[in-house]
XYZ file of C-alpha atoms in Angstrom:
429
model
C 124.274 82.749 114.112
C 120.369 82.662 114.306
C 118.913 85.921 112.938
C 115.651 87.435 114.288
C 114.320 89.943 112.083
C 111.863 92.956 113.817
C 110.418 94.124 110.337
C 108.545 96.444 112.308
C 111.380 98.187 113.445
C 114.292 97.601 111.139
C 116.205 95.576 113.366
C 117.927 92.113 113.475
C 118.965 90.392 116.556
C 122.086 87.376 115.893
C 122.058 84.945 118.362
C 124.418 81.684 118.885
C 125.560 79.837 121.478
C 129.300 78.936 121.622
C 131.213 75.466 121.705
C 131.671 75.925 125.713
C 128.094 77.413 126.360
C 128.836 81.357 126.410
C 125.338 82.864 124.815
C 126.168 85.462 122.474
C 123.589 87.780 121.322
C 124.814 90.505 118.375
C 122.165 93.696 117.685
C 123.854 95.894 114.718
C 122.406 99.410 115.618
C 124.011 101.991 112.392
C 123.995 105.242 112.959
C 125.331 104.881 116.617
C 129.160 105.886 117.333
C 129.458 103.533 119.719
C 129.253 100.284 120.720
C 128.305 98.874 124.197
C 128.589 95.194 125.495
C 127.016 93.631 128.764
C 128.619 90.401 130.056
C 125.885 88.619 132.653
C 126.297 85.566 134.724
C 123.278 83.990 136.174
C 124.207 84.489 139.916
C 122.637 87.052 142.161
C 122.166 87.708 145.862
C 119.406 84.927 146.316
C 121.925 82.441 145.227
C 123.188 81.069 148.596
C 124.331 77.489 148.472
C 125.568 74.849 146.057
C 127.256 71.567 146.646
C 131.164 71.427 144.855
C 133.090 68.197 144.566
C 130.191 67.000 147.211
C 131.073 69.850 149.147
C 127.821 71.638 150.435
C 129.097 75.211 150.836
C 126.608 77.903 151.784
C 127.174 81.447 150.642
C 127.052 84.390 153.401
C 124.599 87.598 152.200
C 126.276 89.951 149.960
C 128.761 87.637 148.032
C 127.369 87.964 144.600
C 127.766 91.843 145.219
C 131.363 91.431 146.644
C 132.890 89.119 144.399
C 131.699 92.057 141.684
C 133.665 94.518 142.938
C 136.742 92.175 143.613
C 136.811 90.565 139.882
C 138.192 94.149 138.520
C 141.210 93.942 140.488
C 143.771 91.575 139.625
C 147.423 91.193 140.447
C 149.130 92.937 138.076
C 146.604 95.288 136.656
C 143.000 96.549 137.414
C 140.485 96.372 134.603
C 138.996 99.687 135.109
C 142.086 100.898 134.350
C 142.561 98.815 131.294
C 139.399 100.185 129.941
C 140.008 104.114 130.707
C 143.434 103.502 129.038
C 141.258 102.044 126.021
C 139.029 104.902 125.675
C 135.958 102.843 127.300
C 133.739 103.595 130.347
C 133.200 100.360 132.664
C 130.673 99.836 135.237
C 128.888 96.529 136.448
C 126.421 95.615 138.754
C 124.504 92.723 140.899
C 120.744 92.656 141.773
C 118.645 89.628 143.132
C 119.315 87.534 140.606
C 122.253 88.422 138.097
C 125.807 90.130 138.009
C 126.229 92.140 134.847
C 129.744 93.762 133.773
C 129.585 96.109 130.507
C 132.018 98.622 129.152
C 130.738 101.717 126.119
C 133.263 102.739 123.690
C 133.610 104.396 120.235
C 136.885 102.856 119.588
C 139.345 99.673 120.063
C 135.928 97.299 120.741
C 138.182 94.005 120.064
C 140.092 95.162 122.712
C 137.666 96.588 125.298
C 135.744 92.650 124.767
C 138.952 90.657 125.335
C 139.073 93.229 128.334
C 135.767 92.106 129.906
C 135.851 88.616 129.109
C 139.102 88.281 130.220
C 138.490 90.114 133.955
C 135.733 88.309 134.604
C 136.556 85.026 133.510
C 140.046 84.665 135.051
C 139.285 85.111 138.793
C 142.507 86.918 141.493
C 141.637 86.964 144.971
C 144.276 87.674 147.938
C 143.693 87.836 151.409
C 144.784 91.386 151.823
C 142.473 92.558 149.034
C 139.550 90.904 150.127
C 140.296 92.444 153.672
C 140.326 95.467 152.012
C 136.953 95.223 150.040
C 135.462 93.917 153.280
C 135.859 97.480 154.491
C 135.077 99.548 151.726
C 131.506 97.416 151.028
C 131.019 97.860 155.200
C 131.223 101.337 154.932
C 128.436 101.208 151.960
C 126.135 99.040 153.936
C 126.372 101.334 156.913
C 125.293 104.057 154.140
C 122.134 102.600 153.539
C 121.650 101.480 157.113
C 120.949 104.990 157.609
C 118.930 105.696 154.575
C 115.355 105.300 155.704
C 113.423 104.750 152.672
C 115.786 101.962 152.018
C 115.064 100.458 155.760
C 111.528 100.984 154.637
C 111.740 99.279 151.472
C 113.898 96.175 153.328
C 111.411 95.996 155.475
C 108.287 95.374 153.567
C 110.255 92.607 151.991
C 111.381 90.845 155.262
C 107.264 90.867 155.623
C 107.364 89.266 152.309
C 109.608 86.798 152.458
C 110.435 86.409 155.829
C 112.425 82.444 155.571
C 113.934 83.395 152.008
C 117.013 85.139 151.020
C 115.313 87.979 148.440
C 115.043 89.606 151.682
C 118.844 89.989 152.686
C 120.026 93.258 151.492
C 121.748 92.489 148.257
C 125.213 94.161 149.746
C 124.674 91.375 152.800
C 125.704 92.804 156.395
C 129.227 93.710 157.816
C 128.890 90.476 159.638
C 127.733 88.469 156.399
C 130.562 89.548 154.492
C 133.519 89.204 157.220
C 132.787 85.561 156.377
C 133.840 85.582 152.797
C 137.415 84.194 151.865
C 139.394 84.169 148.846
C 138.620 80.359 148.960
C 135.120 80.713 149.232
C 135.380 82.993 146.069
C 137.217 80.767 144.108
C 134.578 78.189 144.603
C 131.835 80.581 143.966
C 133.328 81.945 140.144
C 133.795 78.195 139.758
C 130.380 77.049 139.555
C 128.516 80.771 139.091
C 130.904 82.111 136.248
C 130.743 79.050 133.993
C 130.622 80.280 130.358
C 127.459 78.091 129.920
C 125.565 79.951 132.743
C 126.591 83.053 131.503
C 124.993 85.692 127.911
C 127.058 88.425 126.224
C 125.544 91.355 124.304
C 126.831 93.570 121.887
C 125.345 96.275 120.385
C 126.285 99.232 118.403
C 127.704 100.351 115.263
C 129.457 96.726 114.593
C 129.908 93.874 111.851
C 128.455 90.661 113.883
C 130.372 88.450 112.084
C 133.424 90.097 112.909
C 132.285 90.742 116.639
C 131.754 86.863 116.810
C 134.879 85.878 115.218
C 136.829 87.873 117.681
C 134.648 86.332 120.756
C 135.506 83.230 119.632
C 139.014 83.833 119.263
C 139.237 84.692 122.947
C 137.009 82.060 124.497
C 139.148 79.387 122.430
C 142.528 80.774 123.480
C 141.096 79.303 127.088
C 140.688 76.135 129.077
C 137.387 75.942 131.305
C 137.486 72.603 133.290
C 134.562 70.535 133.818
C 132.726 71.313 137.106
C 130.952 68.466 139.624
C 128.354 70.754 141.129
C 124.576 71.114 142.238
C 122.684 73.955 142.813
C 119.596 73.197 145.015
C 116.068 74.036 143.939
C 114.950 77.200 146.182
C 111.351 75.629 148.244
C 108.654 77.665 148.022
C 107.540 79.064 151.006
C 104.131 80.804 151.315
C 104.459 82.415 154.465
C 103.769 86.272 154.936
C 104.109 88.582 157.862
C 100.811 90.541 157.543
C 101.627 93.435 159.542
C 105.239 95.331 161.416
C 106.185 98.521 162.628
C 109.477 100.550 163.637
C 109.734 103.569 165.830
C 112.579 105.553 165.096
C 113.883 108.976 163.803
C 112.171 109.667 160.274
C 110.531 113.242 160.726
C 107.124 112.123 159.208
C 105.644 108.496 159.154
C 106.422 105.867 156.242
C 104.388 103.075 154.733
C 104.716 100.333 152.338
C 102.991 97.728 151.192
C 103.531 94.491 149.607
C 102.056 91.442 147.562
C 103.514 88.709 146.635
C 101.850 85.910 144.170
C 104.450 83.363 142.298
C 101.735 81.004 141.702
C 99.960 84.128 139.385
C 103.368 84.064 137.223
C 103.055 82.766 133.391
C 106.155 80.319 132.842
C 109.238 80.737 131.178
C 108.463 82.327 127.405
C 107.229 85.347 126.227
C 104.226 84.355 127.388
C 106.028 85.214 131.120
C 106.835 88.996 129.482
C 103.114 89.419 128.263
C 102.640 88.485 131.676
C 104.320 91.336 133.578
C 104.003 94.107 130.968
C 100.366 93.420 131.030
C 100.659 93.667 135.217
C 102.359 96.838 134.629
C 100.017 98.344 132.400
C 96.983 97.266 135.111
C 99.060 99.250 138.114
C 99.867 102.283 135.640
C 96.666 102.439 135.534
C 95.680 102.666 139.313
C 98.308 103.850 141.088
C 100.602 105.983 139.012
C 100.804 109.805 139.484
C 98.128 110.726 136.384
C 95.732 107.856 137.432
C 92.401 109.084 138.745
C 92.601 107.168 142.090
C 96.066 108.764 142.786
C 94.901 112.517 142.325
C 92.194 111.319 144.501
C 94.392 110.237 147.360
C 96.722 113.268 147.094
C 94.035 115.236 146.687
C 92.519 114.244 150.225
C 96.241 114.801 151.310
C 96.809 111.289 152.064
C 100.041 110.836 150.126
C 102.218 113.112 148.270
C 105.498 113.251 145.802
C 107.403 110.954 147.922
C 104.455 108.009 146.883
C 105.454 105.165 144.570
C 105.513 101.392 143.317
C 107.670 98.444 141.957
C 106.691 95.449 140.381
C 109.224 92.702 140.386
C 110.025 89.438 139.078
C 112.941 87.247 139.855
C 113.070 84.059 138.362
C 109.854 82.779 140.442
C 109.544 85.551 143.168
C 106.518 88.209 141.884
C 105.694 90.887 144.311
C 104.465 94.230 144.265
C 105.627 97.243 146.868
C 104.098 100.791 147.195
C 103.877 103.295 149.429
C 105.651 106.332 150.526
C 105.493 109.488 153.476
C 102.177 110.564 154.909
C 100.542 112.448 158.073
C 97.771 110.028 158.087
C 99.627 106.392 157.836
C 96.331 104.651 158.729
C 93.896 106.277 156.242
C 96.722 105.729 153.672
C 97.290 101.727 154.219
C 93.150 101.690 154.080
C 92.840 103.628 151.283
C 95.721 101.166 149.347
C 94.139 98.521 150.321
C 90.776 99.097 148.901
C 91.964 100.225 145.800
C 94.154 96.952 145.645
C 91.338 94.860 146.149
C 88.625 96.260 144.219
C 90.896 96.471 141.446
C 89.850 97.438 137.871
C 86.363 98.051 137.126
C 85.397 98.563 133.291
C 84.030 101.893 132.302
C 83.959 104.443 129.493
C 86.551 106.405 131.609
C 88.676 103.315 132.344
C 89.209 102.662 128.275
C 90.225 106.183 127.658
C 92.525 105.788 130.152
C 93.690 102.826 129.199
C 94.317 103.773 125.399
C 96.355 106.914 126.220
C 98.244 104.437 128.672
C 98.969 102.136 126.487
C 100.347 104.520 123.634
C 102.488 105.755 126.383
C 103.587 102.646 127.601
C 104.680 102.135 123.536
C 106.248 105.332 123.022
C 108.640 104.635 125.827
C 109.560 101.104 124.154
C 110.356 103.299 120.868
C 112.278 105.943 123.540
C 114.433 103.156 124.593
C 115.213 101.789 121.293
C 117.704 104.396 120.664
C 119.526 103.458 124.304
C 122.054 101.237 123.092
C 122.323 100.477 127.065
C 118.794 100.090 127.661
C 118.575 97.558 124.251
C 120.982 95.360 125.784
C 120.830 95.480 129.534
C 116.908 94.932 129.185
C 117.572 91.620 127.567
C 116.819 88.756 130.581
C 117.430 85.770 128.502
C 115.426 82.002 128.573
C 112.866 83.080 131.413
C 111.379 85.642 129.107
C 112.027 83.682 125.988
C 115.249 85.697 124.867
C 112.798 89.008 123.942
C 114.061 92.050 123.446
C 112.393 95.577 124.002
C 111.015 95.075 120.148
C 109.315 92.019 121.667
C 107.763 94.391 124.076
C 106.788 97.410 122.234
C 104.856 94.685 119.513
C 103.168 92.965 122.898
C 101.430 96.466 124.364
C 99.933 96.899 120.338
C 98.072 93.446 121.060
C 96.834 94.223 124.816
C 93.226 94.529 125.625
C 91.508 96.258 128.421
C 89.861 93.011 129.415
C 93.361 91.213 129.410
C 94.526 94.174 131.781
C 91.767 93.999 134.095
C 91.626 90.285 133.921
C 95.875 89.791 134.681
C 95.134 92.265 137.762
C 92.815 89.598 139.014
C 94.718 86.957 138.687
C 97.634 88.434 140.539
C 95.242 89.822 143.388
C 93.190 86.213 143.493
C 93.911 84.994 147.436
C 96.501 87.286 148.792
C 97.382 88.819 152.001
C 98.057 92.069 151.862
C 101.358 93.407 154.224
C 102.394 96.169 155.675
C 105.240 97.601 157.102
C 105.073 101.550 159.144
C 108.208 103.571 160.442
C 107.008 106.352 162.775
C 108.504 108.643 164.847
C 110.349 107.551 168.593
C 109.073 111.175 169.235
C 105.402 111.000 167.828
C 104.905 107.668 171.052
C 105.767 109.824 173.986
């Protein structure tokens, strides 16, 4: 195993790639009573097409999330019950670009690792179970459709990515998941759940050599057939819808702004992580609830505690969303546009704010080091140079105010700011 030592934090990351391609990362944490493991495949809601044995296959929206649900249920057992009976808590989640399966336990680590690897890598789907899940997830989709804040977010995504799958709900639609069949799920699993497309991160009070041997033993008991497949490279699309509005049953107007600029994103590796956390630091200085600009808009009554912002980096997509409820949507939209286009102006006051913000961000990283879940779930693999929370903390110490200003200017260069507004139907009568 490769060993990466973080002397400043007295931590070590052990990494290797098994003969079947499975990437394994193990981080011992002495003093902890529990162990946490997460098995992740590089497959999310954005992945919507592939070719298998010469057959071109389109993946309906929501398939990655649907598959996540169905893998727990087998012909003879339910993985949730196995984990519970073995003293472990388990869960899973799907994002735009990955699907992760996890457990935490204080005992029975080897058995729980076997359960995790087995239920994810050995699929079982039937017509009856798929039909049942379509009903369950259909209700879940309807619940989100009734959530105005979710509609607001999905609305700005449709503006930013009108022709791309990232603007589709991760859960899909009732119509799209109705197209999912057991045959499709088997094909998707065969292509995207190959060992070489997955990584396993284990952390807690453990012996790395012992853990690795258990994982190797599990994988050697299985045969993985060679897969003849192709996954198309998504075409870049700069199209954007600049303005859009929706009349609905909201009690107060809602607005959201969006900015995308994938061209600003650094190449995969640690420099991409540096770019993202530097940009996030810039946004904190501009938009956080403790920033001077936020407090000015708050005092003017243009925004309130519903306001928030989110920076997303999904493979080669980089976008910012910000907004909330307001009684003055036109004025808030213009004020936020002015803030974004003006950027950060160097001053003694900004330097003081920057030093405080950098200390706060570094402190947050240190705090997250005490969470096994945060350590494992924040590992993003090769796109970020296989960096960890510990790399992130060290980068914060090295970032300057000039770099923060330049990074934000790079992100905002030649972009179009998109707006999506939701207003009351009553207000227009």
